[in-house]
Amino acid sequence: MGAFLFAGLIWPAGGSGAILLSATITRVIQMDKKPFQNCLLTPRQMARADALAVQAGIASIDLMENAGHVVTKAILARFEPCETLVLCGPGNNGGDWFVLARLLEEAGWPVKVALLAERQKLKGDAAINAARWHGDVVAITPE
């Protein structure tokens, strides 16, 4: 039995259900000075929230690390360790998933990573977190 992470969805192999786990819904935002966790934001709203956090002095790499920690915590609370494939995209959301892969492996999970790009083409924080992943990465490209 294993689990597959795809586009923010975790699906235990052989399981009967899936859980949406996305960095977008796990980040903390503040509205009217009251913290809300697990708010679902549109991509535009999330980009704005990230930009405001960076303007306030929070490094974007820290936002990515925090998102990975929250998603990892949610997975560890719901599932037993199992073989897991983490599918990373080429942008910063893919960087979130590299954090997740690293943290799951540190928690003793057998993790494999597939990347919808070539690793050397990653930029910014996604490239930094890809470099922090010391396991193999299978590139999935159209060629």
PDB file of N, CA and C in Angstrom, residues 4 6 12 14 21 25 30 34 38 46 48 58-59 65 78 97 106 110 117 120-121 128 133:
ATOM      1  N   PHE A   4      -0.247   8.566  -3.003  1.00  0.00           N
ATOM      2  CA  PHE A   4       0.157   9.416  -4.107  1.00  0.00           C
ATOM      3  C   PHE A   4      -0.256  10.842  -3.791  1.00  0.00           C
ATOM      4  N   PHE A   6      -0.735  14.389  -5.515  1.00  0.00           N
ATOM      5  CA  PHE A   6      -0.849  14.961  -6.853  1.00  0.00           C
ATOM      6  C   PHE A   6      -1.659  16.228  -6.775  1.00  0.00           C
ATOM      7  N   PRO A  12      -4.424   7.639  -0.644  1.00  0.00           N
ATOM      8  CA  PRO A  12      -3.765   6.404  -0.232  1.00  0.00           C
ATOM      9  C   PRO A  12      -4.073   5.302  -1.233  1.00  0.00           C
ATOM     10  N   GLY A  14      -5.112   2.052  -2.701  1.00  0.00           N
ATOM     11  CA  GLY A  14      -5.993   1.049  -2.140  1.00  0.00           C
ATOM     12  C   GLY A  14      -6.992   1.614  -1.156  1.00  0.00           C
ATOM     13  N   LEU A  21      -4.906  18.465   0.495  1.00  0.00           N
ATOM     14  CA  LEU A  21      -3.890  19.068   1.347  1.00  0.00           C
ATOM     15  C   LEU A  21      -3.060  20.002   0.485  1.00  0.00           C
ATOM     16  N   ILE A  25      -4.292  26.181   1.279  1.00  0.00           N
ATOM     17  CA  ILE A  25      -5.298  26.180   2.337  1.00  0.00           C
ATOM     18  C   ILE A  25      -4.708  26.004   3.724  1.00  0.00           C
ATOM     19  N   GLN A  30      -4.451  36.803   8.172  1.00  0.00           N
ATOM     20  CA  GLN A  30      -5.121  37.593   9.185  1.00  0.00           C
ATOM     21  C   GLN A  30      -6.116  38.522   8.520  1.00  0.00           C
ATOM     22  N   LYS A  34      -7.956  38.864  13.361  1.00  0.00           N
ATOM     23  CA  LYS A  34      -8.292  37.543  13.888  1.00  0.00           C
ATOM     24  C   LYS A  34      -7.658  36.514  12.968  1.00  0.00           C
ATOM     25  N   ASN A  38      -6.559  27.437   7.656  1.00  0.00           N
ATOM     26  CA  ASN A  38      -7.226  26.585   6.688  1.00  0.00           C
ATOM     27  C   ASN A  38      -8.258  27.314   5.854  1.00  0.00           C
ATOM     28  N   MET A  46      -3.932  34.153  -2.808  1.00  0.00           N
ATOM     29  CA  MET A  46      -2.751  33.573  -2.178  1.00  0.00           C
ATOM     30  C   MET A  46      -1.498  34.314  -2.598  1.00  0.00           C
ATOM     31  N   ARG A  48      -1.338  37.402  -3.418  1.00  0.00           N
ATOM     32  CA  ARG A  48      -1.384  38.689  -2.699  1.00  0.00           C
ATOM     33  C   ARG A  48      -0.985  38.495  -1.241  1.00  0.00           C
ATOM     34  N   ILE A  58       8.716  38.771   6.084  1.00  0.00           N
ATOM     35  CA  ILE A  58       8.834  37.313   6.168  1.00  0.00           C
ATOM     36  C   ILE A  58       9.448  36.820   4.858  1.00  0.00           C
ATOM     37  N   ALA A  59      10.538  36.119   4.942  1.00  0.00           N
ATOM     38  CA  ALA A  59      11.206  35.618   3.737  1.00  0.00           C
ATOM     39  C   ALA A  59      10.314  34.593   3.045  1.00  0.00           C
ATOM     40  N   GLU A  65       8.643  26.885   3.646  1.00  0.00           N
ATOM     41  CA  GLU A  65       8.993  25.903   4.682  1.00  0.00           C
ATOM     42  C   GLU A  65       7.822  25.698   5.644  1.00  0.00           C
ATOM     43  N   ARG A  78      -3.005  11.806   9.904  1.00  0.00           N
ATOM     44  CA  ARG A  78      -4.077  11.046   9.269  1.00  0.00           C
ATOM     45  C   ARG A  78      -3.661   9.683   8.717  1.00  0.00           C
ATOM     46  N   TRP A  97       6.184  21.274  -2.264  1.00  0.00           N
ATOM     47  CA  TRP A  97       6.126  19.815  -2.261  1.00  0.00           C
ATOM     48  C   TRP A  97       7.495  19.186  -2.013  1.00  0.00           C
ATOM     49  N   GLU A 106      12.159  12.518   6.552  1.00  0.00           N
ATOM     50  CA  GLU A 106      12.746  12.678   7.887  1.00  0.00           C
ATOM     51  C   GLU A 106      11.896  11.996   8.955  1.00  0.00           C
ATOM     52  N   PRO A 110       8.994   6.195   3.322  1.00  0.00           N
ATOM     53  CA  PRO A 110       9.718   5.960   2.064  1.00  0.00           C
ATOM     54  C   PRO A 110       9.102   6.867   0.986  1.00  0.00           C
ATOM     55  N   ALA A 117       9.343  18.849 -14.659  1.00  0.00           N
ATOM     56  CA  ALA A 117      10.319  19.752 -15.284  1.00  0.00           C
ATOM     57  C   ALA A 117      11.694  19.114 -15.114  1.00  0.00           C
ATOM     58  N   GLN A 120      17.379  21.243 -13.132  1.00  0.00           N
ATOM     59  CA  GLN A 120      18.270  22.380 -13.330  1.00  0.00           C
ATOM     60  C   GLN A 120      17.536  23.626 -13.839  1.00  0.00           C
ATOM     61  N   LYS A 121      16.274  23.486 -14.251  1.00  0.00           N
ATOM     62  CA  LYS A 121      15.509  24.641 -14.727  1.00  0.00           C
ATOM     63  C   LYS A 121      14.690  25.312 -13.626  1.00  0.00           C
ATOM     64  N   ILE A 128      15.956  26.121  -4.373  1.00  0.00           N
ATOM     65  CA  ILE A 128      16.588  25.952  -3.054  1.00  0.00           C
ATOM     66  C   ILE A 128      16.040  24.705  -2.372  1.00  0.00           C
ATOM     67  N   TRP A 133      16.427  18.513  -0.993  1.00  0.00           N
ATOM     68  CA  TRP A 133      15.979  17.120  -1.137  1.00  0.00           C
ATOM     69  C   TRP A 133      17.163  16.329  -1.651  1.00  0.00           C
TER      70      TRP A 133
END
